[in-house]
mmCIF file of C-alpha atoms and ligand atoms in Angstrom:
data_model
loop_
_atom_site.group_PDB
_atom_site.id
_atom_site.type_symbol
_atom_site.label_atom_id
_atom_site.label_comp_id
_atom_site.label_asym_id
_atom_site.label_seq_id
_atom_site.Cartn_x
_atom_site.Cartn_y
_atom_site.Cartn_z
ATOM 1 C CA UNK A 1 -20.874 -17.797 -3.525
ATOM 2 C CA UNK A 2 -21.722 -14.436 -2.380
ATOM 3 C CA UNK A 3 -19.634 -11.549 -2.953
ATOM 4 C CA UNK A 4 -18.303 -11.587 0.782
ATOM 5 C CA UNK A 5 -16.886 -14.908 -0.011
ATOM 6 C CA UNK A 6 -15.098 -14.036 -2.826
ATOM 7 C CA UNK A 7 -11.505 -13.877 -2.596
ATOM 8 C CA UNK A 8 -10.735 -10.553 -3.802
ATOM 9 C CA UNK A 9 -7.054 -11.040 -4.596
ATOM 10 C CA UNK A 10 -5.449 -14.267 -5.159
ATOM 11 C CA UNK A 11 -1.919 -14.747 -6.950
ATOM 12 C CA UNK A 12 0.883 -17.814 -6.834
ATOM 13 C CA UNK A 13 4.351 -17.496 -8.200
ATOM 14 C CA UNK A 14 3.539 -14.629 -10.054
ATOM 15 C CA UNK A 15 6.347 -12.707 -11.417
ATOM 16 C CA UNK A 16 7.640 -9.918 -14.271
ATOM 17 C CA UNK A 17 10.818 -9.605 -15.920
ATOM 18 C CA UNK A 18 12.095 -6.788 -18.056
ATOM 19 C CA UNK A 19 14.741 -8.318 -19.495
ATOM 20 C CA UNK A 20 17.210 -9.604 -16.457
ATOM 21 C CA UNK A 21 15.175 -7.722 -13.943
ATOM 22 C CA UNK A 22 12.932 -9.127 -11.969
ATOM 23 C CA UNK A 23 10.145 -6.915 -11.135
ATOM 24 C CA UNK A 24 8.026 -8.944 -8.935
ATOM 25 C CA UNK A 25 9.054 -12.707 -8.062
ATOM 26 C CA UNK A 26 6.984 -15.416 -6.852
ATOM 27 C CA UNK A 27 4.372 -13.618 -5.731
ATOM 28 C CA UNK A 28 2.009 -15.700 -3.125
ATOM 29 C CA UNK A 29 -0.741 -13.487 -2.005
ATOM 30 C CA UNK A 30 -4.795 -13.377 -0.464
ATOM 31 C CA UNK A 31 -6.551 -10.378 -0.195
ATOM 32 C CA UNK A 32 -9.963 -10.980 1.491
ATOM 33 C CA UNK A 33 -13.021 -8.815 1.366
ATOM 34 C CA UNK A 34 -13.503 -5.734 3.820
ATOM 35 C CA UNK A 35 -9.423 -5.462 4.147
ATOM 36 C CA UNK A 36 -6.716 -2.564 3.642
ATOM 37 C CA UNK A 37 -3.426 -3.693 2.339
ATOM 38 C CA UNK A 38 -1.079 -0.998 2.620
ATOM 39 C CA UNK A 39 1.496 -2.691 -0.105
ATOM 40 C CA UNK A 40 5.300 -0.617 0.867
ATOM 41 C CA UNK A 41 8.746 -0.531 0.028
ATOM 42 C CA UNK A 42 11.391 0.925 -1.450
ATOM 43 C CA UNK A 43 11.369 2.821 -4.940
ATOM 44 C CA UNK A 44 11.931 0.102 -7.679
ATOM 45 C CA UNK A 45 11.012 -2.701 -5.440
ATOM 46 C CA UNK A 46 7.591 -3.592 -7.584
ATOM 47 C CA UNK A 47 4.573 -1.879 -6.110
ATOM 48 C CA UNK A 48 3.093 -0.789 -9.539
ATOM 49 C CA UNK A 49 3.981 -3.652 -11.515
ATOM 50 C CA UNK A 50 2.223 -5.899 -8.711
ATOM 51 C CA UNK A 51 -0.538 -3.412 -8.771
ATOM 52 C CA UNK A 52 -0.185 -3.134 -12.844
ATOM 53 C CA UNK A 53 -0.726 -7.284 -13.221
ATOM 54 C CA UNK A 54 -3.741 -7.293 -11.100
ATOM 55 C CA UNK A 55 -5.184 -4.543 -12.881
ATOM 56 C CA UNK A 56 -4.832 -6.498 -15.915
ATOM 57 C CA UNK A 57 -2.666 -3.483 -17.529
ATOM 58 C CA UNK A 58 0.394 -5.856 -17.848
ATOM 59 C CA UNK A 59 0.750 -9.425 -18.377
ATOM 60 C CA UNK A 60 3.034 -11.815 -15.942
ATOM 61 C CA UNK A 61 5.856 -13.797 -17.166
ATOM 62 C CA UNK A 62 5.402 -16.438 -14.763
ATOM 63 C CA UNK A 63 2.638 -17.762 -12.321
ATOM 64 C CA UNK A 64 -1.501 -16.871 -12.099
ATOM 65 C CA UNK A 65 -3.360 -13.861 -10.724
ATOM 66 C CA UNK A 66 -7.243 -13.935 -9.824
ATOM 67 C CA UNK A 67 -9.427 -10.949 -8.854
ATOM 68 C CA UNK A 68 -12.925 -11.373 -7.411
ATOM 69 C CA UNK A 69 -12.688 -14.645 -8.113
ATOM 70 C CA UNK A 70 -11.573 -14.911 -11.542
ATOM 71 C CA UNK A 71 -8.601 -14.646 -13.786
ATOM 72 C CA UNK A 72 -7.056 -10.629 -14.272
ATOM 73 C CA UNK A 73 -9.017 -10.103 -17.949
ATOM 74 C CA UNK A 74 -6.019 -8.947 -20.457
ATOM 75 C CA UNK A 75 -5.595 -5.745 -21.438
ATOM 76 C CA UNK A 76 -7.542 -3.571 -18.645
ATOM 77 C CA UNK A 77 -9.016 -3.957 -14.990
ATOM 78 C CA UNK A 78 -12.206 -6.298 -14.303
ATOM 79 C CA UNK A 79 -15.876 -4.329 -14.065
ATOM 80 C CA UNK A 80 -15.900 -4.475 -10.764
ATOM 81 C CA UNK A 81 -12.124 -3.323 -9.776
ATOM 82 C CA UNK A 82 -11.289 0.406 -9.501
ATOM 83 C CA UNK A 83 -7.692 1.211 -10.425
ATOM 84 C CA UNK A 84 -5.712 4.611 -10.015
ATOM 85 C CA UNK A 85 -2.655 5.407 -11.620
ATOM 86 C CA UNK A 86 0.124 6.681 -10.373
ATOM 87 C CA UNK A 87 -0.168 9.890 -12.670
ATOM 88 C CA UNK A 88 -3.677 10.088 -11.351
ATOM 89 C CA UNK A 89 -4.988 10.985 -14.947
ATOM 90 C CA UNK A 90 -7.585 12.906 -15.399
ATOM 91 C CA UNK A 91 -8.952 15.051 -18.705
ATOM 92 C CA UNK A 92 -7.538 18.743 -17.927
ATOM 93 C CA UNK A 93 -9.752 20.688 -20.099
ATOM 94 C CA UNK A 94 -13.094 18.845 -18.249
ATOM 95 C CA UNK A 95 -15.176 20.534 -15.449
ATOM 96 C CA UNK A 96 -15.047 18.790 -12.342
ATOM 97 C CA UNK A 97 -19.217 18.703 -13.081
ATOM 98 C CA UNK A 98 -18.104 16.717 -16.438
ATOM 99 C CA UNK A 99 -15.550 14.765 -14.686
ATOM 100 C CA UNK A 100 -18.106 13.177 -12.629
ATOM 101 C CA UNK A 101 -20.579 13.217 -15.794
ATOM 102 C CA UNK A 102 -18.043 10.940 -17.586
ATOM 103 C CA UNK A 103 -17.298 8.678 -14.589
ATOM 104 C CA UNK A 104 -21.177 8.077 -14.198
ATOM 105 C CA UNK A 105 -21.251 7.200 -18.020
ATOM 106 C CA UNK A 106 -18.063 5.273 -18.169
ATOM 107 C CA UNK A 107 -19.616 3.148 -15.375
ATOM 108 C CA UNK A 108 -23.487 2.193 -16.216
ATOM 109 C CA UNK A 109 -24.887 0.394 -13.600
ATOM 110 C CA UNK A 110 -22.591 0.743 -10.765
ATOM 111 C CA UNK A 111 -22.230 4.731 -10.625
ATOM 112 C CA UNK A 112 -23.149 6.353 -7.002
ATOM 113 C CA UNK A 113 -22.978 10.010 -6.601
ATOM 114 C CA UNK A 114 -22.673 9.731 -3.048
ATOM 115 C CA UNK A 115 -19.523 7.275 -2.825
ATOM 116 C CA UNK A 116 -17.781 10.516 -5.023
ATOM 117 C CA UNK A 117 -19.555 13.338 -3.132
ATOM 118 C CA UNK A 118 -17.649 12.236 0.111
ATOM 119 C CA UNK A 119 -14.703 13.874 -1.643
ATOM 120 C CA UNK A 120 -15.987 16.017 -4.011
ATOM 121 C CA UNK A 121 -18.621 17.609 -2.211
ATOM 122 C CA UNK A 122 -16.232 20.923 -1.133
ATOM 123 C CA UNK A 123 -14.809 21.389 -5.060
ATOM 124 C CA UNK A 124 -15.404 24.210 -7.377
ATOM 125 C CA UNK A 125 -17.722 21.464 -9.488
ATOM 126 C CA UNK A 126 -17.649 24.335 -12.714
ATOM 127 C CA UNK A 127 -13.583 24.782 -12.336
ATOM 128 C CA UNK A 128 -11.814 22.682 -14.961
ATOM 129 C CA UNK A 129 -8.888 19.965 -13.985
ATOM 130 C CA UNK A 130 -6.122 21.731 -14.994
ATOM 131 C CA UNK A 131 -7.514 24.553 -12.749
ATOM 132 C CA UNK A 132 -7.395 22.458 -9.598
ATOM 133 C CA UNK A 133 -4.891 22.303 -7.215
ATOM 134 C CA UNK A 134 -3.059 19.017 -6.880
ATOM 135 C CA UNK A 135 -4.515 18.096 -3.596
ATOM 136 C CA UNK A 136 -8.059 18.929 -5.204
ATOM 137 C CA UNK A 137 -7.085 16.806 -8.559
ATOM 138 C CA UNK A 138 -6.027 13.499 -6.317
ATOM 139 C CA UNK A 139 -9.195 13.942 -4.207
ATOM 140 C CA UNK A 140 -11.132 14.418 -7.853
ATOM 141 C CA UNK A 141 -9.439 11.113 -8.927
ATOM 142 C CA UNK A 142 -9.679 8.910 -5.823
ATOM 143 C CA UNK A 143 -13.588 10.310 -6.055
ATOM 144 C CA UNK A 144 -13.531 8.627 -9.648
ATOM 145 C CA UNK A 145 -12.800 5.396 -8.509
ATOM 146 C CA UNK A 146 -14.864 5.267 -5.203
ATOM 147 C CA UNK A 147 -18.568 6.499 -7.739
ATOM 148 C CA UNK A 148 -17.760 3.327 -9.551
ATOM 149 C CA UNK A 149 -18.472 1.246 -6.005
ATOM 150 C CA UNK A 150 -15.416 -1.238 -6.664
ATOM 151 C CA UNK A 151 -15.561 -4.360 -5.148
ATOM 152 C CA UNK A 152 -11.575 -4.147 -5.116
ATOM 153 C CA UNK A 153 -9.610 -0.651 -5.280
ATOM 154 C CA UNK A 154 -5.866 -1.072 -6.444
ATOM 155 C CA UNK A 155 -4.730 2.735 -5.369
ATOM 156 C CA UNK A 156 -1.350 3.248 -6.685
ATOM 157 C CA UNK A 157 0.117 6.031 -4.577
ATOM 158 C CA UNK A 158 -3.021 7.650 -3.932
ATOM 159 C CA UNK A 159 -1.503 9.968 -1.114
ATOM 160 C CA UNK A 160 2.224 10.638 -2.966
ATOM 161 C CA UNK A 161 2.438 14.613 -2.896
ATOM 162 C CA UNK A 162 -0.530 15.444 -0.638
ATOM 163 C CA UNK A 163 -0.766 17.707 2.403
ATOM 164 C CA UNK A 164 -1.475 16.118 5.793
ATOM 165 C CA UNK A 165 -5.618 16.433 5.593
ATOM 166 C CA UNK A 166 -6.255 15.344 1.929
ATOM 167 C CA UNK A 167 -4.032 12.251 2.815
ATOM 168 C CA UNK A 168 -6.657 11.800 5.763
ATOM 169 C CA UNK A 169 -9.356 12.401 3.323
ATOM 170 C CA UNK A 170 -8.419 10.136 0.800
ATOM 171 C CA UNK A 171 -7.497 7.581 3.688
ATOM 172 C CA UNK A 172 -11.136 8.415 5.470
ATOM 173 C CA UNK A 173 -13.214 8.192 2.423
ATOM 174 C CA UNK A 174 -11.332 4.488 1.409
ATOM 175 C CA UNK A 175 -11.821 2.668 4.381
ATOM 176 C CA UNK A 176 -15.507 4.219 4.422
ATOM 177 C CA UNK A 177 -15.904 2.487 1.410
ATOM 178 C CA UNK A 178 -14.532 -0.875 2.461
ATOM 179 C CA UNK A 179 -16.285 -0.343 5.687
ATOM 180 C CA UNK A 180 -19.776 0.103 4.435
ATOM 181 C CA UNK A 181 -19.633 -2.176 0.923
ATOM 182 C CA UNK A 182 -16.856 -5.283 1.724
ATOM 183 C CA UNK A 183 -14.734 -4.120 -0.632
ATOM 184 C CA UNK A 184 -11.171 -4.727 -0.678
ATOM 185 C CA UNK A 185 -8.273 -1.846 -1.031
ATOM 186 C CA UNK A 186 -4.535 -2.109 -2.168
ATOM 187 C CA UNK A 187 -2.580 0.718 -1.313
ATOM 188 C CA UNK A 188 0.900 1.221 -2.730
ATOM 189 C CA UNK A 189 2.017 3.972 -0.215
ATOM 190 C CA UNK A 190 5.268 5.407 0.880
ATOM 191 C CA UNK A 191 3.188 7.104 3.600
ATOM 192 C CA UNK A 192 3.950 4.834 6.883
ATOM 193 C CA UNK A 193 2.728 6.866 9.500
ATOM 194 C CA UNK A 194 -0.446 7.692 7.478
ATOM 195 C CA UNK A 195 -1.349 3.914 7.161
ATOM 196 C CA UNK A 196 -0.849 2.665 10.834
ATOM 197 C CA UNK A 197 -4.514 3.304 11.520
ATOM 198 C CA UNK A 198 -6.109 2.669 7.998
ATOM 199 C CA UNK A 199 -4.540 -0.742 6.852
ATOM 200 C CA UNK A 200 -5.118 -4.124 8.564
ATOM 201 C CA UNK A 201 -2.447 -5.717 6.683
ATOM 202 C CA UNK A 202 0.986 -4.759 5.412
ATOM 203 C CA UNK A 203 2.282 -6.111 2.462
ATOM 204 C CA UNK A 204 6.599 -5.155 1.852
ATOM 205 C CA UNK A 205 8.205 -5.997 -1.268
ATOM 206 C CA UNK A 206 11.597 -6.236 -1.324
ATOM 207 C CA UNK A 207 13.373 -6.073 -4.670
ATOM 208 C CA UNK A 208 10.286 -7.904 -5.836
ATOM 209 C CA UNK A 209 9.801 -10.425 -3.027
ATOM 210 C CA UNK A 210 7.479 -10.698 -0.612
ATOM 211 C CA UNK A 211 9.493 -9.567 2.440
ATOM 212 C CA UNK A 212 6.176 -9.640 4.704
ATOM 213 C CA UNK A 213 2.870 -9.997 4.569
ATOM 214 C CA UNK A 214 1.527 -9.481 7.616
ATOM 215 C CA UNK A 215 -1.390 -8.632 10.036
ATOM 216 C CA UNK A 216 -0.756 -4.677 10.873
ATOM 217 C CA UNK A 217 -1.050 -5.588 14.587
ATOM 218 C CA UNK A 218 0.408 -8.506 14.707
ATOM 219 C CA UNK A 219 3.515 -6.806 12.739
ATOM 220 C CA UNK A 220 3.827 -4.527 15.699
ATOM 221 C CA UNK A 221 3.518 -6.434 18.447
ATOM 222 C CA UNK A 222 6.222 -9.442 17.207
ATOM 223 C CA UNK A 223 9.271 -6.571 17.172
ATOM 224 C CA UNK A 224 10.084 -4.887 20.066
ATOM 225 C CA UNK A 225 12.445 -1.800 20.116
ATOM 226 C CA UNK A 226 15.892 -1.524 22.270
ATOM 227 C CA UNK A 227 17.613 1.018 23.895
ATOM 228 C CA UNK A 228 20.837 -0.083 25.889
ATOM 229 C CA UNK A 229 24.191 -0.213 26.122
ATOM 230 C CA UNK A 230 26.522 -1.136 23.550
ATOM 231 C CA UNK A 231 28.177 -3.859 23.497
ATOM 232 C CA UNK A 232 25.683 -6.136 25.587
ATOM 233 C CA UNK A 233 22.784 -8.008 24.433
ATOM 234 C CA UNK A 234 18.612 -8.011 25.869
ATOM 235 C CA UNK A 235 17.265 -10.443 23.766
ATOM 236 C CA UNK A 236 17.274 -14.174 22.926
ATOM 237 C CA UNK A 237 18.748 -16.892 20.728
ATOM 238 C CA UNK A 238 14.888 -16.750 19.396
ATOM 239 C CA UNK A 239 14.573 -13.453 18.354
ATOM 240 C CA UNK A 240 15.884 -12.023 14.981
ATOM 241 C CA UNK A 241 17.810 -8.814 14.973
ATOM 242 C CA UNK A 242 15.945 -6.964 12.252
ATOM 243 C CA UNK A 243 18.891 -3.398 12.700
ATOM 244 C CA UNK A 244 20.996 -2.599 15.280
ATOM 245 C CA UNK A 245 22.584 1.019 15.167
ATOM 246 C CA UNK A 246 25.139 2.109 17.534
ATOM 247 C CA UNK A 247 25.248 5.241 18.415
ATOM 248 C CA UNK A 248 28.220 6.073 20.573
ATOM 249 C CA UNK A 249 28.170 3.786 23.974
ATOM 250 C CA UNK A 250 24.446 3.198 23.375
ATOM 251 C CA UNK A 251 22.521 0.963 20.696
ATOM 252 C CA UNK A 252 18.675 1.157 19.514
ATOM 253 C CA UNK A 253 17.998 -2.187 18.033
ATOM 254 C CA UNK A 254 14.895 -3.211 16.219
ATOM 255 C CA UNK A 255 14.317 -7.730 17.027
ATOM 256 C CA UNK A 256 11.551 -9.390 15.640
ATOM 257 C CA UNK A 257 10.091 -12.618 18.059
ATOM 258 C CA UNK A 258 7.908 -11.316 20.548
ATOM 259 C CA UNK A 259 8.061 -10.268 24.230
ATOM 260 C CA UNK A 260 12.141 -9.351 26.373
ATOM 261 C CA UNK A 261 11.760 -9.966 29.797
ATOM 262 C CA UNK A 262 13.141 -7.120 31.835
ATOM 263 C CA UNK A 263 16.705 -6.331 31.591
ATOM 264 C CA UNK A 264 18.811 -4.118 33.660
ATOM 265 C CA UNK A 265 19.781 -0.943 31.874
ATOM 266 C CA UNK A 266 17.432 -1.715 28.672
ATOM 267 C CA UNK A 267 14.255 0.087 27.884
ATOM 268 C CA UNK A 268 12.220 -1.825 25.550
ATOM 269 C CA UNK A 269 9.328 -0.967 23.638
ATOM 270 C CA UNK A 270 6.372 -1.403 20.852
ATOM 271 C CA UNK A 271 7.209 0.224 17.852
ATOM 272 C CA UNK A 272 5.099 2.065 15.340
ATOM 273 C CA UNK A 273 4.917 0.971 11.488
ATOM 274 C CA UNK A 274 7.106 3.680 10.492
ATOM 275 C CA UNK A 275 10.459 2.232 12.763
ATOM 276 C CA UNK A 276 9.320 -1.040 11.891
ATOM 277 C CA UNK A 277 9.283 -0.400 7.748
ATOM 278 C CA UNK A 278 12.010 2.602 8.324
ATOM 279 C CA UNK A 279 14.003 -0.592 9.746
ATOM 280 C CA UNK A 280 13.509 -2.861 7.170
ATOM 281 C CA UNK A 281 13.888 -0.597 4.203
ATOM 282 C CA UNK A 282 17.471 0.426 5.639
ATOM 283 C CA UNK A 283 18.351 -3.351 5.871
ATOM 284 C CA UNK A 284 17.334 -4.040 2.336
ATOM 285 C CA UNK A 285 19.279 -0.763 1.331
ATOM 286 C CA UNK A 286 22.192 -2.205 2.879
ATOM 287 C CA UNK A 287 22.687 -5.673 1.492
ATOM 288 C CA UNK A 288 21.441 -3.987 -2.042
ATOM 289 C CA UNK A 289 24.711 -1.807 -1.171
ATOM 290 C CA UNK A 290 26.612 -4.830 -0.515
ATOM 291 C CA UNK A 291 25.590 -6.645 -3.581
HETATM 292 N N1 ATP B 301 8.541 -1.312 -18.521
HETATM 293 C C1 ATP B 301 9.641 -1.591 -17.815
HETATM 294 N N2 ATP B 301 10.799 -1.878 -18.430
HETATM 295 C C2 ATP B 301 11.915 -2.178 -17.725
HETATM 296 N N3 ATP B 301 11.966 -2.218 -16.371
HETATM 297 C C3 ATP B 301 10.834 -1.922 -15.710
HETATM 298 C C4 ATP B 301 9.621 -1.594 -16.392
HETATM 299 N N4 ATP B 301 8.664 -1.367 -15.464
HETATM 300 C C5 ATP B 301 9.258 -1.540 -14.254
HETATM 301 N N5 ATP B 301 10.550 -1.872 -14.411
HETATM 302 C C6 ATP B 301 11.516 -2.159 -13.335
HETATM 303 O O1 ATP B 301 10.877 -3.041 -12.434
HETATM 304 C C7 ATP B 301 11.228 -2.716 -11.083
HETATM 305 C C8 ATP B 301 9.962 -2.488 -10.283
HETATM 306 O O2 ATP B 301 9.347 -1.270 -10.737
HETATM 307 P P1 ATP B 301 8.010 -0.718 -10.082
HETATM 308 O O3 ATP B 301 7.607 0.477 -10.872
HETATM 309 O O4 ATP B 301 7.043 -1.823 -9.962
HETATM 310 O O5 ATP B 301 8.516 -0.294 -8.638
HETATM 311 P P2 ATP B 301 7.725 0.516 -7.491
HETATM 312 O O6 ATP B 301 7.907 -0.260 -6.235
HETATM 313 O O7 ATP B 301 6.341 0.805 -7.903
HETATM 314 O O8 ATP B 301 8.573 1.849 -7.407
HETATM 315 P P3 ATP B 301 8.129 3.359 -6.943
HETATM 316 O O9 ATP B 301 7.925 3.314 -5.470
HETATM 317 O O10 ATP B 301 9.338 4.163 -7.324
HETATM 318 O O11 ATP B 301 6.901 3.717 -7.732
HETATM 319 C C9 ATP B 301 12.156 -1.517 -11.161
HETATM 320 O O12 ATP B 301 13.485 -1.985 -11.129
HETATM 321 C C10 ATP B 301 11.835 -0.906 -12.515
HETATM 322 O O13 ATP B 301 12.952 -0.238 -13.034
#
């Protein structure tokens, strides 16, 4: 099998407890080569422990996890997987010159200066870490990663805390990578409107479900977004109302089931991710409320 083949994420029924919470929960998943997951959802609704088990930094209490084709090794991430932290840890008193130094030595064989120059290139290489700006310390860390040429990047808010461009860095210089190598990317990301364009795939979790795993197109274009009258109706018996807000004699409402056919005093559109994830992290707000 060549590497292209290679599943690069594969997990069934996989779940986490801490004690009576359930973390993650039957956890179904592919992740093929040469894709961007952006994995979203609410604070607390298992991003990093999903991300944690296929790193291999945390052990499931139920079901099976692969990555590039074999089982997560225990107690760290496989060779060939490049995993960022939340905390984005790096060792203060280093240069950034050293930084890199250590990155090529912690990673014989698969280093490339170039994959980290993308992002580096522009730093004060003789500054040390704790000398950087934050914005210069995530592009420093996301730089670690992308020298060691991963096959599959698990990026655990890589863009939390960042100003507009470095987000587009960061963004630019991942799907480079999984442009030009076939690598895979997993991106835990609160950033919706940053991830429209990058990710082909959007994975919600939902108090550790699965809410949806979709195509990033195809999540778009089933929902459709209403404005019209309140009180009256514009879509079917087929269509699921995702949220419906009234405000005043109007309503906007957010249906999932493809194409409305025209109706008199309704506008209808396409959204974008953000209304569509904005949507569905209200919803699971409110029934968590309800609870
Ligand atoms: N070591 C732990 N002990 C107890 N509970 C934990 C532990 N780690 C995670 N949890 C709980 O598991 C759930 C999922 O946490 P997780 O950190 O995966 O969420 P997240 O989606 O990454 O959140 P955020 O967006 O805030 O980073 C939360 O309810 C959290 O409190």
């Amino acid at each position: 099998m060549t590497t292209a083949e290679i599943v690069a994420v594969r997990t069934s029924g996989l779940g986490r407890r801490h004690g009576r919470t359930r973390a993650l929960r039957d956890c179904a998943l592919t992740v093929e080569p040469g894709s961007v997951v952006a994995l979203t959802g609410a604070p607390g609704a298992g991003k990093s422990t999903l991300l944690g088990l296929l790193a291999g930094l945390d052990v499931p209490s139920e079901g099976t996890a692969e990555v590039l084709g074999a089982p997560v090794p225990a107690g760290g991430p496989h060779p060939a997987v490049g995993y960022l932290d939340q905390a984005r840890p790096l060792p203060a008193s280093f240069t950034v010159h050293e930084t890199l130094r250590l990155g090529r030595a912690l990673n014989p064989g698969r280093w490339d200066d170039d994959r980290a120059a993308d992002l580096v290139g522009a730093l004060p290489h003789g500054s040390r870490v704790q000398a950087l700006s934050s914005g210069q310390r995530a592009m420093l860390a996301v730089a670690l990663v992308l020298g060691s040429t991963p096959d599959l990047l698990l990026l655990d808010e890589p863009l939390a805390g960042l100003d507009p461009l470095t987000r587009r860095r960061v963004l630019a210089a991942v799907t480079a990578h999984v442009a030009n190598t076939g690598a895979a990317a997993v991106l835990a990301s609160h950033e919706i409107e940053d991830l429209q364009n990058s990710c082909d795939r959007v994975l919600f979790l939902d108090r550790g479900r699965v809410l949806i795993d979709s195509d990033t197109d195809d999540l778009l274009t089933e929902h459709r977004l209403l404005d019209g009258p309140a009180g009256s109706t514009a879509w079917s018996d087929g269509h699921t109302v995702v949220e419906q807000r009234v405000h005043g004699r109007n309503q906007t409402v957010l249906v999932r089931g493809g194409p409305i056919g025209a109706t008199p005093g309704w506008r209808t559109s396409t959204p974008g991710l953000l209304e569509v994830i904005t949507a569905y992290l209200r919803t699971a707000d409110d029934r968590a409320e309800d609870r």
